[in-house]
Coordinates of C-alpha atoms in Angstrom, one line a residue:
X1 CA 51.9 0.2 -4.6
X2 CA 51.2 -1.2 -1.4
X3 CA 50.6 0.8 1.7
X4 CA 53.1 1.2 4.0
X5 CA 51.1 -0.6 6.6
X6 CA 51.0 -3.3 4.8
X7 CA 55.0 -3.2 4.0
X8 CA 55.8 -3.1 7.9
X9 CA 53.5 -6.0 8.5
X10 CA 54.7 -8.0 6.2
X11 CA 58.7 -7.0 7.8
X12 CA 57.3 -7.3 11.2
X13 CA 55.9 -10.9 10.6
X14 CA 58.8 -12.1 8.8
X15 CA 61.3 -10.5 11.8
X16 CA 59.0 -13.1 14.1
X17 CA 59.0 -15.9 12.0
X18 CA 63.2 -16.1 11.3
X19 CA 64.2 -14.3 14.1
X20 CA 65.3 -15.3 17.9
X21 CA 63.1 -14.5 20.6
X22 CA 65.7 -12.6 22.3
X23 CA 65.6 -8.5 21.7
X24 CA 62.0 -9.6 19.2
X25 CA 60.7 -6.5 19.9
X26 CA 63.4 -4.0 19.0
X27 CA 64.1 -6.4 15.6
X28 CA 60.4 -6.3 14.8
X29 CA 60.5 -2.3 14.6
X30 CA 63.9 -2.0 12.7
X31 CA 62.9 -4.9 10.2
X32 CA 59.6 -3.3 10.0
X33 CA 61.7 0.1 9.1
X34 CA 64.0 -1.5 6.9
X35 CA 60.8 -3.2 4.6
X36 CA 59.5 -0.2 4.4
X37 CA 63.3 1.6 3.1
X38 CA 62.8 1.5 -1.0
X39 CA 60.5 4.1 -0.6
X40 CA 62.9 6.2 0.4
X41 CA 63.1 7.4 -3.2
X42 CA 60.3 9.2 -2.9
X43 CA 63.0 11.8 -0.8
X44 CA 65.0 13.2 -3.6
X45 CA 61.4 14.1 -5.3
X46 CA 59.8 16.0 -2.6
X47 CA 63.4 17.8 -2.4
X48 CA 62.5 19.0 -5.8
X49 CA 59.1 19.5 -6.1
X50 CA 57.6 16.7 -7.3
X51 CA 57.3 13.7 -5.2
X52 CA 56.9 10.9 -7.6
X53 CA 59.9 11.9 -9.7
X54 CA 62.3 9.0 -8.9
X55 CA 59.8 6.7 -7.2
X56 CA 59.6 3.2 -8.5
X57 CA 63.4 3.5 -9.2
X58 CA 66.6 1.4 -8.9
X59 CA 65.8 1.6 -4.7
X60 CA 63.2 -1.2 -5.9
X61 CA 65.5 -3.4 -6.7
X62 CA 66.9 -7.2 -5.9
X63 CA 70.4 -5.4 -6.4
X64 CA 69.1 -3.1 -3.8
X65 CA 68.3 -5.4 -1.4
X66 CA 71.4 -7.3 -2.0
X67 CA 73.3 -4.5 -0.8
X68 CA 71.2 -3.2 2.5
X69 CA 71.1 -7.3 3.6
X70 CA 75.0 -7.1 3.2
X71 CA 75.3 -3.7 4.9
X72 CA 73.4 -3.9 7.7
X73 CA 74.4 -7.3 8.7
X74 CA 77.8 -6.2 8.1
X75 CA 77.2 -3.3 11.1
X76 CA 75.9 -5.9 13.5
X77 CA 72.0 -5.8 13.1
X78 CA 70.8 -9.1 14.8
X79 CA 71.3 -9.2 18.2
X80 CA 71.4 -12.8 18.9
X81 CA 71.5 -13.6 15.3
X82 CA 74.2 -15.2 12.7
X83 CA 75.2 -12.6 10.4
X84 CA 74.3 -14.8 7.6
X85 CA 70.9 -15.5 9.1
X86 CA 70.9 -11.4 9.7
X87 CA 71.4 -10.7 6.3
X88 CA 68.6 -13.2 4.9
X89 CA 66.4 -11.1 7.3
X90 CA 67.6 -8.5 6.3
X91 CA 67.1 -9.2 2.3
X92 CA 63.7 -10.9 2.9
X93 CA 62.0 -8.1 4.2
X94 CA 63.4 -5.5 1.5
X95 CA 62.6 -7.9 -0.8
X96 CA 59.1 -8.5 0.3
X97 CA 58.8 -4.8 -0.4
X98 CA 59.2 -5.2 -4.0
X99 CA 57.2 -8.3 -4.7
X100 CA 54.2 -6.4 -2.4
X101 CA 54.9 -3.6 -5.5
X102 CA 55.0 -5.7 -8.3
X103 CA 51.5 -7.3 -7.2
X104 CA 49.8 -3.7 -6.6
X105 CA 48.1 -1.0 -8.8
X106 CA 49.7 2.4 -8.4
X107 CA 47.0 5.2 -9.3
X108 CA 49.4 8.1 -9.6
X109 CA 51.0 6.2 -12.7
X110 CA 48.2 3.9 -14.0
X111 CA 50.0 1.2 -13.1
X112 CA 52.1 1.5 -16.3
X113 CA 55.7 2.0 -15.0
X114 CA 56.9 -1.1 -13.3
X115 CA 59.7 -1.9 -10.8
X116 CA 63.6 -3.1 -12.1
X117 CA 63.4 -5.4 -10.0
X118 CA 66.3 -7.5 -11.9
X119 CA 68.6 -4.3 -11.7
X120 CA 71.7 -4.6 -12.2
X121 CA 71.3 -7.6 -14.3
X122 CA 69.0 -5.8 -16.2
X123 CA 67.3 -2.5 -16.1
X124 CA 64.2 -3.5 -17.7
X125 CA 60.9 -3.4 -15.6
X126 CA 58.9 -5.5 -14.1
X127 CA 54.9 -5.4 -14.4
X128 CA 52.9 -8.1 -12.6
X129 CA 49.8 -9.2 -14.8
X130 CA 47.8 -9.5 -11.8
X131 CA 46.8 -7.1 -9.1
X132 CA 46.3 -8.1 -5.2
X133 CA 46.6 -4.7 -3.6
X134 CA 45.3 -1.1 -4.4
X135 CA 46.8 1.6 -2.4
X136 CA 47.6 3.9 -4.5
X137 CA 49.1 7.8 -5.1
X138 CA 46.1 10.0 -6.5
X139 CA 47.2 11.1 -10.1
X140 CA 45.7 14.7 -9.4
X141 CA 47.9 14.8 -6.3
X142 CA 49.7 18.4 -4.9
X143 CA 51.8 16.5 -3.0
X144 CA 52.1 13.4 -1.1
X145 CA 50.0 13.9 1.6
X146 CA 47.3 15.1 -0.8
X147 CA 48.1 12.0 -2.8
X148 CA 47.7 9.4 -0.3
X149 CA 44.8 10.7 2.0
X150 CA 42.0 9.6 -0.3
X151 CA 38.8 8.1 0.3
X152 CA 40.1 5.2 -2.9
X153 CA 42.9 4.5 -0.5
X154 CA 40.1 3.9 2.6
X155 CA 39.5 1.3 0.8
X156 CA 42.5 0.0 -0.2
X157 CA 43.5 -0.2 2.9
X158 CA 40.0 -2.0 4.0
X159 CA 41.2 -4.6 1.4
X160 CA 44.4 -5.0 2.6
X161 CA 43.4 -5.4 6.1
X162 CA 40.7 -8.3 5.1
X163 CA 43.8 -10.2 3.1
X164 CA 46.0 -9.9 6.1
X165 CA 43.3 -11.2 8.7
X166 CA 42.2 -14.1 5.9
X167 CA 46.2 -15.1 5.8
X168 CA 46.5 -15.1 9.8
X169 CA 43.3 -16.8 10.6
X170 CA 44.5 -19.7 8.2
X171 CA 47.6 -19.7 9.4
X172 CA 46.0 -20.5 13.1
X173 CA 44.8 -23.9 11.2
X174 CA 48.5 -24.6 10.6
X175 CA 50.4 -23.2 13.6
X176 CA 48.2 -23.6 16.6
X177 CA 48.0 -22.1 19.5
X178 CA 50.4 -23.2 22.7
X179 CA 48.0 -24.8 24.8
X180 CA 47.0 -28.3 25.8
X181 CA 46.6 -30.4 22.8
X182 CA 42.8 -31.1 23.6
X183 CA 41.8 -27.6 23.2
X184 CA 44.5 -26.2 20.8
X185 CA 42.6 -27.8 17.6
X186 CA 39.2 -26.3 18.8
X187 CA 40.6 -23.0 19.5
X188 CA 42.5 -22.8 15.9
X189 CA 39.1 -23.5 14.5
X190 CA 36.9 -21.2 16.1
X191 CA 39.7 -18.2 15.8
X192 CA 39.9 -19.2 11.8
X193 CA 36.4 -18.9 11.4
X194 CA 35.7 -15.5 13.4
X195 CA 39.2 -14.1 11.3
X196 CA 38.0 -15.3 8.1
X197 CA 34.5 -13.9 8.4
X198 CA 35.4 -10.7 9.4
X199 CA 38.2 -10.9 6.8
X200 CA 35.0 -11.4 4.2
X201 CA 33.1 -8.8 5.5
X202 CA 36.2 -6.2 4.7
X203 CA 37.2 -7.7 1.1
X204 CA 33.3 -7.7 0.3
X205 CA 32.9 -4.3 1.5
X206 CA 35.8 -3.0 -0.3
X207 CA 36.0 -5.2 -3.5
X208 CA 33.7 -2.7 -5.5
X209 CA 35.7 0.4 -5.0
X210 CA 39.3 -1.2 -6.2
X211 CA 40.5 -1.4 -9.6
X212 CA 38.5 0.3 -12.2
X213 CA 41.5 2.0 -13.1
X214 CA 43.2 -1.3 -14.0
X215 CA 40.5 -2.4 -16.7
X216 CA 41.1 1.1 -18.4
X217 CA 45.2 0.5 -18.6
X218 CA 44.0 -2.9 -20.0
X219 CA 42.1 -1.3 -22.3
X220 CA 44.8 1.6 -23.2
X221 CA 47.1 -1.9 -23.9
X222 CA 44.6 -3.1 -26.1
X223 CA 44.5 0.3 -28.0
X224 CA 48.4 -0.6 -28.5
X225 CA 47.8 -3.3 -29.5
X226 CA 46.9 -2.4 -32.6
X227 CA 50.2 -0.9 -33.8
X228 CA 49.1 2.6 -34.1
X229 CA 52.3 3.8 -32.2
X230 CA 56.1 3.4 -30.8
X231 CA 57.3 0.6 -32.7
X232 CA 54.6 -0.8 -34.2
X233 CA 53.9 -1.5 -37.6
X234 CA 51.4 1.0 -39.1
X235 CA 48.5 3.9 -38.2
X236 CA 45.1 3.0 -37.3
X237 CA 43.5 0.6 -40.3
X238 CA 40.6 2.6 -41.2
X239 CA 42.9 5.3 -42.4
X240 CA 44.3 2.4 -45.2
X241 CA 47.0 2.6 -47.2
X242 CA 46.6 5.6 -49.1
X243 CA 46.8 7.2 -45.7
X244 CA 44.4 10.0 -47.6
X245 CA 43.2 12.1 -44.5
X246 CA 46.7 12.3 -43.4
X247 CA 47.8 14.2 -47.2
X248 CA 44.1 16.2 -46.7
X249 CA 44.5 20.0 -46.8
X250 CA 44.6 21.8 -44.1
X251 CA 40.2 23.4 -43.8
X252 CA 39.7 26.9 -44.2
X253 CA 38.0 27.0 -40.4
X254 CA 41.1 26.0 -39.5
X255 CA 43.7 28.2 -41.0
X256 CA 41.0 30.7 -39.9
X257 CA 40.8 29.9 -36.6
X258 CA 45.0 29.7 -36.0
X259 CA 45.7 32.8 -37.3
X260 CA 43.1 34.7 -35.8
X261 CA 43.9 33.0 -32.1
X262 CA 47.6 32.9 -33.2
X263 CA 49.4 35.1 -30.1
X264 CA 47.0 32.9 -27.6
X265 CA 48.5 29.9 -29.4
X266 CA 52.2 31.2 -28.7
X267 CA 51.0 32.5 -25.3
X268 CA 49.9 29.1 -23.8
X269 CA 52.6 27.0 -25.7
X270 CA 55.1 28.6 -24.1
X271 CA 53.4 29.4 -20.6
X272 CA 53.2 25.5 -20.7
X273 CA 56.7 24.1 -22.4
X274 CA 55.2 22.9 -25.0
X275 CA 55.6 23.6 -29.2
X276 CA 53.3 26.0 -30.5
X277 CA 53.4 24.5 -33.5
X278 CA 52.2 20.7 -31.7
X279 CA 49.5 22.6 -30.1
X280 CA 47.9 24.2 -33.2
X281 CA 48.2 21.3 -34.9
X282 CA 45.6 19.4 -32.7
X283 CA 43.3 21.7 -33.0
X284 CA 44.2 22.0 -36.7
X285 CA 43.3 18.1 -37.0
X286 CA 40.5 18.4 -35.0
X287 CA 39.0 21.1 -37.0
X288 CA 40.3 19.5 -40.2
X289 CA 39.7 15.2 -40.1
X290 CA 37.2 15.2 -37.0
X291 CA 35.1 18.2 -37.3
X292 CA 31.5 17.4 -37.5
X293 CA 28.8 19.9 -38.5
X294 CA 27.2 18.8 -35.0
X295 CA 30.4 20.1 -33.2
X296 CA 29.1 23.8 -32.7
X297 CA 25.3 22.6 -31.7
X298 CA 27.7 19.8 -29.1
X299 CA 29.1 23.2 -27.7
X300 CA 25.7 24.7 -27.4
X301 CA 24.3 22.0 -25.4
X302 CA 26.8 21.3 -22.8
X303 CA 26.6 24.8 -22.2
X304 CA 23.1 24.7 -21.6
X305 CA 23.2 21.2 -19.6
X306 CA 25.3 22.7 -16.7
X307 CA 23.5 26.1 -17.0
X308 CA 21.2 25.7 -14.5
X309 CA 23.0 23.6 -12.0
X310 CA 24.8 25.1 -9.0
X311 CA 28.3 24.2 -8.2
X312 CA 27.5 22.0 -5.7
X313 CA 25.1 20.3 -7.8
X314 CA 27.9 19.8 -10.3
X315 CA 30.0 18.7 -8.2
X316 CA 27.5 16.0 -7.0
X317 CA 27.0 15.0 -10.3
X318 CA 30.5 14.7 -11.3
X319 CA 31.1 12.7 -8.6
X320 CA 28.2 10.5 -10.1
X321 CA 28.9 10.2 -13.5
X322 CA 32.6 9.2 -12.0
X323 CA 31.3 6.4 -10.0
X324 CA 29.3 4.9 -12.7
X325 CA 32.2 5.2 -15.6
X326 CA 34.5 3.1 -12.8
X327 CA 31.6 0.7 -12.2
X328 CA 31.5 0.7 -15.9
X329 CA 35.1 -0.3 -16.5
X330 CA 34.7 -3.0 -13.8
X331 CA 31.9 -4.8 -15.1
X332 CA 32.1 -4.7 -18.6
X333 CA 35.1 -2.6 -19.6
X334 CA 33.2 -0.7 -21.2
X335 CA 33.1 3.4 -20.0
X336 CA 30.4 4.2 -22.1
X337 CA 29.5 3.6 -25.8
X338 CA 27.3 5.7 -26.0
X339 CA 29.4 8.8 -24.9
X340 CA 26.4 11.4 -26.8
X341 CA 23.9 10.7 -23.9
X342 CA 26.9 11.5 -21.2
X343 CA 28.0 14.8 -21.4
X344 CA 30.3 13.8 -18.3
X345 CA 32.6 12.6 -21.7
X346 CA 31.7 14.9 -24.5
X347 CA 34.8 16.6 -26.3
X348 CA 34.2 20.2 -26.6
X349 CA 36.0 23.5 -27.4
X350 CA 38.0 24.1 -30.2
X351 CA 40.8 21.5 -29.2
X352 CA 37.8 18.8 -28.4
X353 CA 39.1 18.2 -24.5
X354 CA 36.4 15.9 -22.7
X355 CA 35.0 17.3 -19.7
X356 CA 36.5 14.3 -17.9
X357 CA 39.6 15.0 -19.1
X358 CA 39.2 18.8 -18.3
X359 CA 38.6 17.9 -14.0
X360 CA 41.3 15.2 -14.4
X361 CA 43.7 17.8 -15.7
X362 CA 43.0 20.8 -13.6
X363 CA 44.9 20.4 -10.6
X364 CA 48.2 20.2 -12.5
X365 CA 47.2 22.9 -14.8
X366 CA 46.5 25.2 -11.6
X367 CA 50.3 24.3 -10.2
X368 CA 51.5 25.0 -13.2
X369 CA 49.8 28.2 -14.1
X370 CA 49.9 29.1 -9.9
X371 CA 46.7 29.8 -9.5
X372 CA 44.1 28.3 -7.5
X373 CA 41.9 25.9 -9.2
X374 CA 38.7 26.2 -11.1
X375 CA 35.5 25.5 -9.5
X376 CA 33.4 22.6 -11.9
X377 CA 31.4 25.6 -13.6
X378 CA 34.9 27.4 -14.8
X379 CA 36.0 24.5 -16.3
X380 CA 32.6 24.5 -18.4
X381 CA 33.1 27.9 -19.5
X382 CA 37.0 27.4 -20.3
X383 CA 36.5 24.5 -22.2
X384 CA 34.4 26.6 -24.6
X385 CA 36.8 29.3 -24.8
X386 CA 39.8 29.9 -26.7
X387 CA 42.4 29.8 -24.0
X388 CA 40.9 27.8 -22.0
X389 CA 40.1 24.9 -24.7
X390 CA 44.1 25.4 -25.5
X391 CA 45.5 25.4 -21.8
X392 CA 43.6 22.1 -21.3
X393 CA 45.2 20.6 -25.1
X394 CA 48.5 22.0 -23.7
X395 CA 48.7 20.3 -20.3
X396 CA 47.9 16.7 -21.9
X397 CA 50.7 17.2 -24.7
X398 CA 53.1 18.7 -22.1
X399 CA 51.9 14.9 -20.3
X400 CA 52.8 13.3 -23.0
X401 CA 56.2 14.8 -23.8
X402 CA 57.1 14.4 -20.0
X403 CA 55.9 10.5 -20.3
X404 CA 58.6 9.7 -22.9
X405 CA 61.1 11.4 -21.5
X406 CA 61.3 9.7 -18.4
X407 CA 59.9 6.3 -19.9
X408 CA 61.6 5.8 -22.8
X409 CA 64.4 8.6 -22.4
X410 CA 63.3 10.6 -25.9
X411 CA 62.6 14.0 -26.4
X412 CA 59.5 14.7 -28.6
X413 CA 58.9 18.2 -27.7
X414 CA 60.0 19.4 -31.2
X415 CA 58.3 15.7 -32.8
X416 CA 54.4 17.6 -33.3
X417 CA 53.0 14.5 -35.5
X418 CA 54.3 12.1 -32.4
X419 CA 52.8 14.8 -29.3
X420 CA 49.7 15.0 -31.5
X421 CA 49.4 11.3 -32.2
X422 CA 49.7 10.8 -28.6
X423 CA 47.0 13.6 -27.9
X424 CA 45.1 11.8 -29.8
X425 CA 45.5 8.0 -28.7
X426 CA 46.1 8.5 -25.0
X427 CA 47.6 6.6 -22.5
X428 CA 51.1 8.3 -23.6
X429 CA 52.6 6.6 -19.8
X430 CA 51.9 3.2 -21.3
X431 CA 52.8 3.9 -24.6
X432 CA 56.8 5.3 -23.8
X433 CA 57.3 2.6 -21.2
X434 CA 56.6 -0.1 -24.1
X435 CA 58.8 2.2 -26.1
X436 CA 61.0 1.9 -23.8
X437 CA 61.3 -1.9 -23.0
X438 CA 62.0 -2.5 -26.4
X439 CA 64.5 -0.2 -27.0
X440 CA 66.4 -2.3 -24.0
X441 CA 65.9 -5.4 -26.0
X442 CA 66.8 -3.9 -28.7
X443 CA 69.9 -2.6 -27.8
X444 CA 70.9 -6.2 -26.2
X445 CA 70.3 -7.6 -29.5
X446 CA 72.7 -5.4 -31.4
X447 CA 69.7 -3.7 -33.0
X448 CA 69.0 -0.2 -33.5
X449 CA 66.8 1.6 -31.5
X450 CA 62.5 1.9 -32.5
X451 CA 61.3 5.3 -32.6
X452 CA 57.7 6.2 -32.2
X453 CA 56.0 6.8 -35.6
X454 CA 52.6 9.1 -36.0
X455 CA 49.1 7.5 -36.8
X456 CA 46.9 9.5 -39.8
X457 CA 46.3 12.0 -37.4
X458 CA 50.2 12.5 -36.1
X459 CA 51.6 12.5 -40.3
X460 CA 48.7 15.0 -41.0
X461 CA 50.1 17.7 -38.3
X462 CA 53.5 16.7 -39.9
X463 CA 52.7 17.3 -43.0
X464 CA 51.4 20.5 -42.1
X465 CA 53.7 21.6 -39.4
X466 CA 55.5 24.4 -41.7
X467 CA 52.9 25.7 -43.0
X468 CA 51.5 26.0 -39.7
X469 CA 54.8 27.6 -38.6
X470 CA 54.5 30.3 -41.2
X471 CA 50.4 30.9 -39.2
X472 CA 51.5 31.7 -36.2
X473 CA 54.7 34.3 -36.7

């Protein structure tokens, strides 16, 4: 999304450039308003709890702005102005609202949801391929002030002021000054140059703090590429088609480990709304297809690692080893191959939760739970722990389940192979909104819908979902 600054520039500028110069003022300020008015979907959330719910929704719109233009104009907004030349005013500056969207990475949803904009044509959504702006709504947030008053956002905001300063100081070159025509030209030039430079000084500044997030989405749409999920044609290829680790039994560490953590299973699944059964079988795959005799000695060492370090220390190196996997993704793409010598994204625990994945998630997981949050060092030693290792599992299928439900309008809480498929893939946002879209065009062309289908890892939970069923009574 864009930042409201930005929006009420943008309505502001266009009130000046259509409107009269009579009551300019008064019409800057209400068409500033009014390009700021989809987000007023962002009310109905906060009413309920959670912000975000309904943002991004039918309010961002062309049908939308349709109907304010005609509206408003209708009740006399204009002054001095036509109605029809009201209502273009009017309709421009909503609708500059929705383009400033569809050209801007949104943090809180990776980006992956989209505006409809053609609504009520069509209720499919919108995603621009390329990004402009970067103010976006923290993903960890507790609410919207938490969400937007980020240091990410600084700099967003840095980079949207050096765009609009670049824009106007060109636009001096073009519509000079009204003074005599001697010095108009000179004065165009010199203010182009002093707007551009400092324009370059702000985009230079704030260029390597925006968008790492982006090249990760790109990469989670490369991952999908690959047709491991909704839709697509078949699991992961190394599996083949004998789909053998998906028909493997299920290990005796496994069954083991279920039944003897069985109530802690039950406790957390239901704490957390999700299956009991989906979140034994994660750890039941991990402990089955991905379990490496190395995995215990793994546990061992990041205990050790953080050990010694204070949490003020670990909360400076977090804050590190955060900077570098976003400088990472900008320049290469690439997080890390090499994810051994970076304990920052070692899996861990019995359900094999990265430590990244562990701070990125505990800020919900407090809400939910209602408890204040973990310091860094608490997350280490929940991780390794039982509960803890299965409230952190928990919070990313109960993600996942939420994600198609809103995306793609399905209900996989009792689907364990499809909740563990997507624990396992990631990205489950991106994944339902795909799901989703071509459901739409699906149903347009007379077709039945696609449902989302389980990788190796998804059909071996499946397979064993009964059986695991019978473990935990």
């Amino acid at each position: 999304m864009a930042s409201p600054l930005l929006h009420s520039f943008t309505g502001a500028w266009l009130s000046r450039a259509i409107g009269s110069p009579a009551g300019r003022a008064g019409r800057m300020l209400a068409v500033a308003a009014i390009a700021c008015l989809p987000d007023l979907d962002l009310i109905p959330g906060l009413l309920q709890g959670d912000a975000f719910r309904h943002h991004h929704g039918l309010t961002h719109s062309l049908g939308a702005a349709l109907a304010v233009a005609v509206a408003v104009s209708a009740l006399g907004f204009g002054g001095s102005l036509s109605r029809p030349r009201a209502a273009m005013l009017v309709g421009l500056a909503y609708a500059s609202h929705l383009i400033l969207d569809l050209v801007s990475y949104d943090a809180f949803a990776g980006d992956g949801i989209g505006i409809p904009l053609l609504w009520p044509v069509s209720d499919a959504r919108v995603i621009a391929p390329v990004h402009l702006f970067f103010f976006g709504i923290a993903p960890d947030a507790r609410g919207l002030l938490d969400g937007v008053l980020r240091r990410s956002n600084v700099w967003g905001l840095a980079w949207e002021l050096g765009i609009v300063l670049l824009a106007v100081s060109l636009a001096t070159l073009v519509i000079p000054g009204r003074r005599g025509a001697s010095t108009a030209p000179r004065l165009a030039r010199a203010r182009a140059a002093a707007g551009s430079a400092a324009a370059a000084m702000l985009l230079l500044a704030s260029c390597p703090h925006l968008g790492g997030n982006v090249v990760e989405d790109l990469r989670a749409d490369d991952d999908e590429a690959d047709g491991r999920i909704a839709g697509m044609p078949d699991p992961r290829p190394e599996v083949g088609p004998d789909s053998s680790l998906a028909d493997a039994p299920l290990s005796p560490s496994a069954r083991e480990w279920i039944v003897e953590h069985r109530a802690v299973i039950r406790e957390v699944a239901d704490g957390l709304g999700v299956s009991p059964v989906s979140l034994a079988g994660v750890v039941a795959a991990e402990r089955t297809l991905l379990h490496d005799p190395f995995d215990a000695s793994v546990d061992a060492l990041f205990s050790a690692y953080f050990a010694t370090l204070s949490e003020e220390e670990l909360r400076s190196w977090v804050s590190r080893q955060e900077t570098a996997y976003q400088r990472a993704l900008r320049s290469s793409g690439d997080p890390g191959l090499r994810p051994l010598k970076n304990p920052y994204l070692w899996s861990v625990g019995p359900s094999q939760v990265s430590f990244r994945n562990a701070v990125f998630y505990e800020p919900r997981l407090s809400r939910l739970q209602k408890r204040s949050e973990r310091p860094l060092r608490e997350i280490v030693a929940a991780l390794l722990s039982a509960r803890g290792s299965l409230e952190y599992a928990a919070v990313i299928l109960l993600d996942a389940q939420e994600a198609y439900a809103r995306y793609a309008d399905l209900d996989v809480r009792e689907r364990p192979g499809v909740l563990a498929t997507l624990y396992h893939l990631g990205s489950p946002a991106r994944r339902a909104i795909r799901l989703g879209e071509e459901n739409r065009r699906r149903q347009l062309a007379g077709e039945p819908a696609a449902t989302p289908r389980p990788n190796f890892y998804g059909a071996f939970v499946d397979r064993h979902a009964a059986e695991l069923e019978g473990m935990l009574r």
